[in-house]
């Protein structure tokens, strides 16, 4: 595979992985939280914490990435931080520990997409590929993950959501 074809292929894999995870997390995370003893109000706070976190983390990470001038290494660090922070949910019990881990995981996960989008657009210009065709794979994987995740979780323990 030529470099020209390999770059959009790798970016498509990024979008598939990222949006498949979001396609599971977004609709089914409340199920996991409820199974871990959270009531409706606590679930609402935990879900909104991710969105409030991105108000702070996205500009800070964006500034850091812009100062570095490199997009690839920060993407690796954000991905690793996201996976490791989600692993902490296994250890977190109770509202406050879950809130702390939610903020940490949200900071990594929410910051990953803007940096990835920026990298994709820069590479689309440099290598002359159609950004929309590459990004389409993320949208398709979100739909597939949300649909398939719903079928998969029916009748199974809610802890499956974290592992998916």
PDB file of C-alpha atoms in Angstrom:
ATOM      1  CA  UNK A   1       0.000   0.000   0.000  1.00  0.00           C
ATOM      2  CA  UNK A   2       1.446   3.369  -0.980  1.00  0.00           C
ATOM      3  CA  UNK A   3       2.012   6.120   1.586  1.00  0.00           C
ATOM      4  CA  UNK A   4      -0.693   8.158  -0.124  1.00  0.00           C
ATOM      5  CA  UNK A   5      -3.250   5.372   0.479  1.00  0.00           C
ATOM      6  CA  UNK A   6      -1.878   4.314   3.870  1.00  0.00           C
ATOM      7  CA  UNK A   7      -2.393   7.701   5.580  1.00  0.00           C
ATOM      8  CA  UNK A   8      -6.169   7.885   5.016  1.00  0.00           C
ATOM      9  CA  UNK A   9      -6.465   4.191   5.892  1.00  0.00           C
ATOM     10  CA  UNK A  10      -4.790   4.781   9.279  1.00  0.00           C
ATOM     11  CA  UNK A  11      -6.940   7.825   9.930  1.00  0.00           C
ATOM     12  CA  UNK A  12     -10.056   5.837   9.060  1.00  0.00           C
ATOM     13  CA  UNK A  13      -8.979   3.227  11.622  1.00  0.00           C
ATOM     14  CA  UNK A  14      -8.631   6.010  14.217  1.00  0.00           C
ATOM     15  CA  UNK A  15     -12.158   7.238  13.481  1.00  0.00           C
ATOM     16  CA  UNK A  16     -13.553   3.702  13.556  1.00  0.00           C
ATOM     17  CA  UNK A  17     -11.971   2.978  16.943  1.00  0.00           C
ATOM     18  CA  UNK A  18     -12.820   6.349  18.474  1.00  0.00           C
ATOM     19  CA  UNK A  19     -16.447   6.455  17.389  1.00  0.00           C
ATOM     20  CA  UNK A  20     -17.083   2.773  18.095  1.00  0.00           C
ATOM     21  CA  UNK A  21     -16.065   3.502  21.681  1.00  0.00           C
ATOM     22  CA  UNK A  22     -18.270   6.597  21.808  1.00  0.00           C
ATOM     23  CA  UNK A  23     -21.101   4.586  20.216  1.00  0.00           C
ATOM     24  CA  UNK A  24     -20.984   2.222  23.190  1.00  0.00           C
ATOM     25  CA  UNK A  25     -20.235   4.810  25.869  1.00  0.00           C
ATOM     26  CA  UNK A  26     -22.812   7.434  25.021  1.00  0.00           C
ATOM     27  CA  UNK A  27     -25.992   5.343  25.023  1.00  0.00           C
ATOM     28  CA  UNK A  28     -25.031   2.634  27.526  1.00  0.00           C
ATOM     29  CA  UNK A  29     -22.913   4.355  30.177  1.00  0.00           C
ATOM     30  CA  UNK A  30     -25.979   5.298  32.255  1.00  0.00           C
ATOM     31  CA  UNK A  31     -26.826   1.583  32.439  1.00  0.00           C
ATOM     32  CA  UNK A  32     -23.397   0.858  33.890  1.00  0.00           C
ATOM     33  CA  UNK A  33     -23.647   3.755  36.338  1.00  0.00           C
ATOM     34  CA  UNK A  34     -27.083   2.647  37.539  1.00  0.00           C
ATOM     35  CA  UNK A  35     -25.797  -0.894  38.064  1.00  0.00           C
ATOM     36  CA  UNK A  36     -23.076   0.617  40.261  1.00  0.00           C
ATOM     37  CA  UNK A  37     -25.558   2.260  42.583  1.00  0.00           C
ATOM     38  CA  UNK A  38     -25.932   5.708  41.050  1.00  0.00           C
ATOM     39  CA  UNK A  39     -29.352   7.357  41.132  1.00  0.00           C
ATOM     40  CA  UNK A  40     -30.765   9.527  38.325  1.00  0.00           C
ATOM     41  CA  UNK A  41     -29.350  12.777  39.757  1.00  0.00           C
ATOM     42  CA  UNK A  42     -25.878  11.313  40.224  1.00  0.00           C
ATOM     43  CA  UNK A  43     -25.939   9.851  36.712  1.00  0.00           C
ATOM     44  CA  UNK A  44     -26.863  13.279  35.360  1.00  0.00           C
ATOM     45  CA  UNK A  45     -23.950  14.908  37.193  1.00  0.00           C
ATOM     46  CA  UNK A  46     -21.512  12.229  36.038  1.00  0.00           C
ATOM     47  CA  UNK A  47     -22.628  12.535  32.416  1.00  0.00           C
ATOM     48  CA  UNK A  48     -22.471  16.319  32.453  1.00  0.00           C
ATOM     49  CA  UNK A  49     -19.032  16.280  34.108  1.00  0.00           C
ATOM     50  CA  UNK A  50     -17.544  14.986  30.873  1.00  0.00           C
ATOM     51  CA  UNK A  51     -18.968  17.910  28.926  1.00  0.00           C
ATOM     52  CA  UNK A  52     -17.850  20.481  31.481  1.00  0.00           C
ATOM     53  CA  UNK A  53     -14.392  18.901  31.541  1.00  0.00           C
ATOM     54  CA  UNK A  54     -13.979  19.451  27.813  1.00  0.00           C
ATOM     55  CA  UNK A  55     -14.524  23.200  28.314  1.00  0.00           C
ATOM     56  CA  UNK A  56     -11.246  23.251  30.237  1.00  0.00           C
ATOM     57  CA  UNK A  57      -9.287  20.374  28.721  1.00  0.00           C
ATOM     58  CA  UNK A  58      -9.791  21.070  25.022  1.00  0.00           C
ATOM     59  CA  UNK A  59      -8.277  24.584  25.029  1.00  0.00           C
ATOM     60  CA  UNK A  60      -5.426  23.506  27.319  1.00  0.00           C
ATOM     61  CA  UNK A  61      -4.565  20.448  25.247  1.00  0.00           C
ATOM     62  CA  UNK A  62      -5.001  22.406  22.023  1.00  0.00           C
ATOM     63  CA  UNK A  63      -2.593  25.061  23.263  1.00  0.00           C
ATOM     64  CA  UNK A  64      -0.074  22.405  24.322  1.00  0.00           C
ATOM     65  CA  UNK A  65      -0.327  20.637  20.944  1.00  0.00           C
ATOM     66  CA  UNK A  66      -0.018  23.889  19.005  1.00  0.00           C
ATOM     67  CA  UNK A  67       3.096  24.874  20.960  1.00  0.00           C
ATOM     68  CA  UNK A  68       4.660  21.473  20.273  1.00  0.00           C
ATOM     69  CA  UNK A  69       3.886  21.647  16.572  1.00  0.00           C
ATOM     70  CA  UNK A  70       3.498  17.868  16.573  1.00  0.00           C
ATOM     71  CA  UNK A  71       0.135  16.087  16.493  1.00  0.00           C
ATOM     72  CA  UNK A  72       1.127  12.448  16.387  1.00  0.00           C
ATOM     73  CA  UNK A  73       2.862  12.031  19.760  1.00  0.00           C
ATOM     74  CA  UNK A  74       0.126  13.912  21.674  1.00  0.00           C
ATOM     75  CA  UNK A  75      -2.451  11.640  20.019  1.00  0.00           C
ATOM     76  CA  UNK A  76      -0.571   8.601  21.295  1.00  0.00           C
ATOM     77  CA  UNK A  77      -0.428  10.079  24.813  1.00  0.00           C
ATOM     78  CA  UNK A  78      -4.111  11.067  24.776  1.00  0.00           C
ATOM     79  CA  UNK A  79      -5.079   7.576  23.587  1.00  0.00           C
ATOM     80  CA  UNK A  80      -2.993   5.882  26.250  1.00  0.00           C
ATOM     81  CA  UNK A  81      -4.317   8.239  28.931  1.00  0.00           C
ATOM     82  CA  UNK A  82      -7.868   7.540  27.834  1.00  0.00           C
ATOM     83  CA  UNK A  83      -7.476   3.764  27.998  1.00  0.00           C
ATOM     84  CA  UNK A  84      -5.715   3.891  31.378  1.00  0.00           C
ATOM     85  CA  UNK A  85      -8.230   6.303  32.877  1.00  0.00           C
ATOM     86  CA  UNK A  86     -11.164   4.143  31.732  1.00  0.00           C
ATOM     87  CA  UNK A  87      -9.438   1.172  33.379  1.00  0.00           C
ATOM     88  CA  UNK A  88      -9.693   3.073  36.676  1.00  0.00           C
ATOM     89  CA  UNK A  89     -13.476   2.705  36.577  1.00  0.00           C
ATOM     90  CA  UNK A  90     -12.922  -0.904  37.669  1.00  0.00           C
ATOM     91  CA  UNK A  91     -11.494   0.429  40.945  1.00  0.00           C
ATOM     92  CA  UNK A  92     -13.823   3.390  41.488  1.00  0.00           C
ATOM     93  CA  UNK A  93     -16.762   2.803  43.804  1.00  0.00           C
ATOM     94  CA  UNK A  94     -19.199   5.438  44.956  1.00  0.00           C
ATOM     95  CA  UNK A  95     -20.116   8.811  43.551  1.00  0.00           C
ATOM     96  CA  UNK A  96     -16.991  10.849  44.372  1.00  0.00           C
ATOM     97  CA  UNK A  97     -14.431   8.346  43.062  1.00  0.00           C
ATOM     98  CA  UNK A  98     -16.555   7.881  39.948  1.00  0.00           C
ATOM     99  CA  UNK A  99     -16.699  11.653  39.482  1.00  0.00           C
ATOM    100  CA  UNK A 100     -12.914  11.940  39.781  1.00  0.00           C
ATOM    101  CA  UNK A 101     -12.313   9.174  37.243  1.00  0.00           C
ATOM    102  CA  UNK A 102     -15.008  10.622  34.962  1.00  0.00           C
ATOM    103  CA  UNK A 103     -13.250  13.981  34.925  1.00  0.00           C
ATOM    104  CA  UNK A 104      -9.884  12.355  34.209  1.00  0.00           C
ATOM    105  CA  UNK A 105     -11.246  10.076  31.476  1.00  0.00           C
ATOM    106  CA  UNK A 106     -13.283  12.914  30.001  1.00  0.00           C
ATOM    107  CA  UNK A 107     -10.237  15.161  29.763  1.00  0.00           C
ATOM    108  CA  UNK A 108      -8.302  12.592  27.753  1.00  0.00           C
ATOM    109  CA  UNK A 109     -11.170  11.373  25.591  1.00  0.00           C
ATOM    110  CA  UNK A 110     -12.682  14.766  24.808  1.00  0.00           C
ATOM    111  CA  UNK A 111      -9.307  16.236  23.854  1.00  0.00           C
ATOM    112  CA  UNK A 112      -8.474  13.406  21.501  1.00  0.00           C
ATOM    113  CA  UNK A 113     -11.072  14.236  18.849  1.00  0.00           C
ATOM    114  CA  UNK A 114     -10.143  17.883  18.157  1.00  0.00           C
ATOM    115  CA  UNK A 115      -6.474  16.955  17.879  1.00  0.00           C
ATOM    116  CA  UNK A 116      -7.357  14.012  15.618  1.00  0.00           C
ATOM    117  CA  UNK A 117      -9.578  16.203  13.442  1.00  0.00           C
ATOM    118  CA  UNK A 118      -6.810  18.774  13.120  1.00  0.00           C
ATOM    119  CA  UNK A 119      -4.299  16.095  12.204  1.00  0.00           C
ATOM    120  CA  UNK A 120      -6.701  14.597   9.657  1.00  0.00           C
ATOM    121  CA  UNK A 121      -7.336  17.908   7.951  1.00  0.00           C
ATOM    122  CA  UNK A 122      -3.632  18.754   7.830  1.00  0.00           C
ATOM    123  CA  UNK A 123      -2.853  15.364   6.302  1.00  0.00           C
ATOM    124  CA  UNK A 124      -5.765  15.620   3.852  1.00  0.00           C
ATOM    125  CA  UNK A 125      -4.259  18.824   2.491  1.00  0.00           C
ATOM    126  CA  UNK A 126      -0.725  17.404   2.465  1.00  0.00           C
ATOM    127  CA  UNK A 127      -1.606  14.053   0.844  1.00  0.00           C
ATOM    128  CA  UNK A 128      -4.597  15.150  -1.225  1.00  0.00           C
ATOM    129  CA  UNK A 129      -7.271  12.771   0.029  1.00  0.00           C
ATOM    130  CA  UNK A 130     -10.951  13.410   0.709  1.00  0.00           C
ATOM    131  CA  UNK A 131     -11.345  14.113   4.434  1.00  0.00           C
ATOM    132  CA  UNK A 132     -15.096  13.450   4.327  1.00  0.00           C
ATOM    133  CA  UNK A 133     -14.635   9.923   3.000  1.00  0.00           C
ATOM    134  CA  UNK A 134     -12.172   9.162   5.780  1.00  0.00           C
ATOM    135  CA  UNK A 135     -14.366  10.723   8.492  1.00  0.00           C
ATOM    136  CA  UNK A 136     -17.396   8.796   7.225  1.00  0.00           C
ATOM    137  CA  UNK A 137     -15.967   5.614   8.747  1.00  0.00           C
ATOM    138  CA  UNK A 138     -16.267   7.144  12.208  1.00  0.00           C
ATOM    139  CA  UNK A 139     -19.948   7.900  11.714  1.00  0.00           C
ATOM    140  CA  UNK A 140     -20.628   4.415  10.395  1.00  0.00           C
ATOM    141  CA  UNK A 141     -18.780   2.798  13.295  1.00  0.00           C
ATOM    142  CA  UNK A 142     -20.762   4.884  15.806  1.00  0.00           C
ATOM    143  CA  UNK A 143     -24.033   3.638  14.316  1.00  0.00           C
ATOM    144  CA  UNK A 144     -22.800   0.033  14.179  1.00  0.00           C
ATOM    145  CA  UNK A 145     -21.454   0.116  17.747  1.00  0.00           C
ATOM    146  CA  UNK A 146     -24.582   1.684  19.208  1.00  0.00           C
ATOM    147  CA  UNK A 147     -26.832  -0.766  17.393  1.00  0.00           C
ATOM    148  CA  UNK A 148     -24.650  -3.826  17.947  1.00  0.00           C
ATOM    149  CA  UNK A 149     -23.975  -2.815  21.534  1.00  0.00           C
ATOM    150  CA  UNK A 150     -27.701  -2.688  22.226  1.00  0.00           C
ATOM    151  CA  UNK A 151     -28.163  -6.185  20.877  1.00  0.00           C
ATOM    152  CA  UNK A 152     -25.135  -7.451  22.756  1.00  0.00           C
ATOM    153  CA  UNK A 153     -26.015  -6.045  26.163  1.00  0.00           C
ATOM    154  CA  UNK A 154     -29.618  -7.291  26.304  1.00  0.00           C
ATOM    155  CA  UNK A 155     -29.871  -9.902  29.053  1.00  0.00           C
ATOM    156  CA  UNK A 156     -26.240  -9.562  30.090  1.00  0.00           C
ATOM    157  CA  UNK A 157     -24.625  -7.911  33.125  1.00  0.00           C
ATOM    158  CA  UNK A 158     -24.167  -4.131  32.935  1.00  0.00           C
ATOM    159  CA  UNK A 159     -20.422  -4.540  33.595  1.00  0.00           C
ATOM    160  CA  UNK A 160     -20.135  -5.634  29.978  1.00  0.00           C
ATOM    161  CA  UNK A 161     -20.555  -1.959  29.015  1.00  0.00           C
ATOM    162  CA  UNK A 162     -17.198  -1.014  30.543  1.00  0.00           C
ATOM    163  CA  UNK A 163     -15.399  -3.817  28.738  1.00  0.00           C
ATOM    164  CA  UNK A 164     -17.061  -3.048  25.420  1.00  0.00           C
TER     165      UNK A 164
END
